[in-house]
């Protein structure tokens, strides 16, 4: 039978020590800076932090309020087209509507056009994962092994390009802006390109290599809800086609909230619009294709300028104001506690 006490040291043998080496590192004797928190240093930190946050918050809120913005909801004004799109069998029928509005003052500077959606949840896990990044890089991949299902292939085995639920649900309303000047109607020049990030165009999205796009996407088919193939997204500019199309890239950047807006166009500052959008009567002419009634959503168009802090979003400024107020109030509370304790200590010392 094995001796279970064989691991014990024999009589007279020294037991191995488990103490760490007697070095400055292991004995924690290295030189270190230990801040001595005094009432003056603590209160200075709170009040300086509060003053900084309040100053930055006021600047951000004033900057956001200086943004000129106009939002036009066209969900109800295009109700006839909306009813037509409720029936999926009418996907190939065109429907147009117009929305008139008036600018009482000039919108000077660079003007950006956004489309907005309400109650459209892009943050669902299966929706976010329903894409193939390898396919969007122009690689020849097996779509059936990707996470694009059920929008990966058709019943006959033809792969979709691009695949996935995000691409299939791409916003496809066409919005044109017209300026009613005196008795003439002038189409406002808008830019389709330059609306995506540099990293998107050069890193995340690439077209398959071929001598032309139609041959590059040979053997594939458009997603079910699309009206034209991916290589014809912009028939006026060949460089803005395929996976590097700006509208497609912007849509593939999913939103974390159910209400969001995406950049659609930028004002081209030429002729009557060199200084921006002049005051007057305008008309949105919309080719209505994107249905929203099934999920009780709404659609709107936004014309907005930008400032050094971005668009009209006061959230960051309000966050700084709240943080600055909290830090300042905390400083006053600590000051009151310190004065009360010091007064009590002085009283007992006199006793």
mmCIF file with all atom_site columns, C-alpha atoms in Angstrom, residues 10 16-17 20 27 35 42 50 52 70 78 123 165-166 173 194 208 227 293 318 330 332:
data_model
loop_
_atom_site.group_PDB
_atom_site.id
_atom_site.type_symbol
_atom_site.label_atom_id
_atom_site.label_alt_id
_atom_site.label_comp_id
_atom_site.label_asym_id
_atom_site.label_entity_id
_atom_site.label_seq_id
_atom_site.pdbx_PDB_ins_code
_atom_site.Cartn_x
_atom_site.Cartn_y
_atom_site.Cartn_z
_atom_site.occupancy
_atom_site.B_iso_or_equiv
_atom_site.pdbx_formal_charge
_atom_site.auth_seq_id
_atom_site.auth_comp_id
_atom_site.auth_asym_id
_atom_site.auth_atom_id
_atom_site.pdbx_PDB_model_num
ATOM 1  C CA . UNK A 1 10  ? 11.601  14.148 6.880   1.00 0.00 ? 10  UNK A CA 1
ATOM 2  C CA . UNK A 1 16  ? 10.736  24.872 1.373   1.00 0.00 ? 16  UNK A CA 1
ATOM 3  C CA . UNK A 1 17  ? 9.743   28.492 1.819   1.00 0.00 ? 17  UNK A CA 1
ATOM 4  C CA . UNK A 1 20  ? 8.484   35.791 -2.415  1.00 0.00 ? 20  UNK A CA 1
ATOM 5  C CA . UNK A 1 27  ? 8.090   43.184 -1.894  1.00 0.00 ? 27  UNK A CA 1
ATOM 6  C CA . UNK A 1 35  ? -1.531  61.438 -4.114  1.00 0.00 ? 35  UNK A CA 1
ATOM 7  C CA . UNK A 1 42  ? -10.721 67.496 -4.272  1.00 0.00 ? 42  UNK A CA 1
ATOM 8  C CA . UNK A 1 50  ? -17.963 71.203 -13.709 1.00 0.00 ? 50  UNK A CA 1
ATOM 9  C CA . UNK A 1 52  ? -15.272 72.736 -18.222 1.00 0.00 ? 52  UNK A CA 1
ATOM 10 C CA . UNK A 1 70  ? -36.520 71.614 -42.439 1.00 0.00 ? 70  UNK A CA 1
ATOM 11 C CA . UNK A 1 78  ? -48.322 60.083 -50.786 1.00 0.00 ? 78  UNK A CA 1
ATOM 12 C CA . UNK A 1 123 ? -30.927 46.504 -34.862 1.00 0.00 ? 123 UNK A CA 1
ATOM 13 C CA . UNK A 1 165 ? -31.856 40.963 -45.615 1.00 0.00 ? 165 UNK A CA 1
ATOM 14 C CA . UNK A 1 166 ? -30.091 44.331 -45.252 1.00 0.00 ? 166 UNK A CA 1
ATOM 15 C CA . UNK A 1 173 ? -37.483 55.955 -53.206 1.00 0.00 ? 173 UNK A CA 1
ATOM 16 C CA . UNK A 1 194 ? -19.188 61.707 -52.000 1.00 0.00 ? 194 UNK A CA 1
ATOM 17 C CA . UNK A 1 208 ? -15.474 41.932 -58.572 1.00 0.00 ? 208 UNK A CA 1
ATOM 18 C CA . UNK A 1 227 ? -36.157 46.753 -59.404 1.00 0.00 ? 227 UNK A CA 1
ATOM 19 C CA . UNK A 1 293 ? -47.515 50.743 -43.897 1.00 0.00 ? 293 UNK A CA 1
ATOM 20 C CA . UNK A 1 318 ? -27.123 68.212 -22.973 1.00 0.00 ? 318 UNK A CA 1
ATOM 21 C CA . UNK A 1 330 ? -21.190 67.491 -5.816  1.00 0.00 ? 330 UNK A CA 1
ATOM 22 C CA . UNK A 1 332 ? -20.978 72.241 -3.178  1.00 0.00 ? 332 UNK A CA 1
#
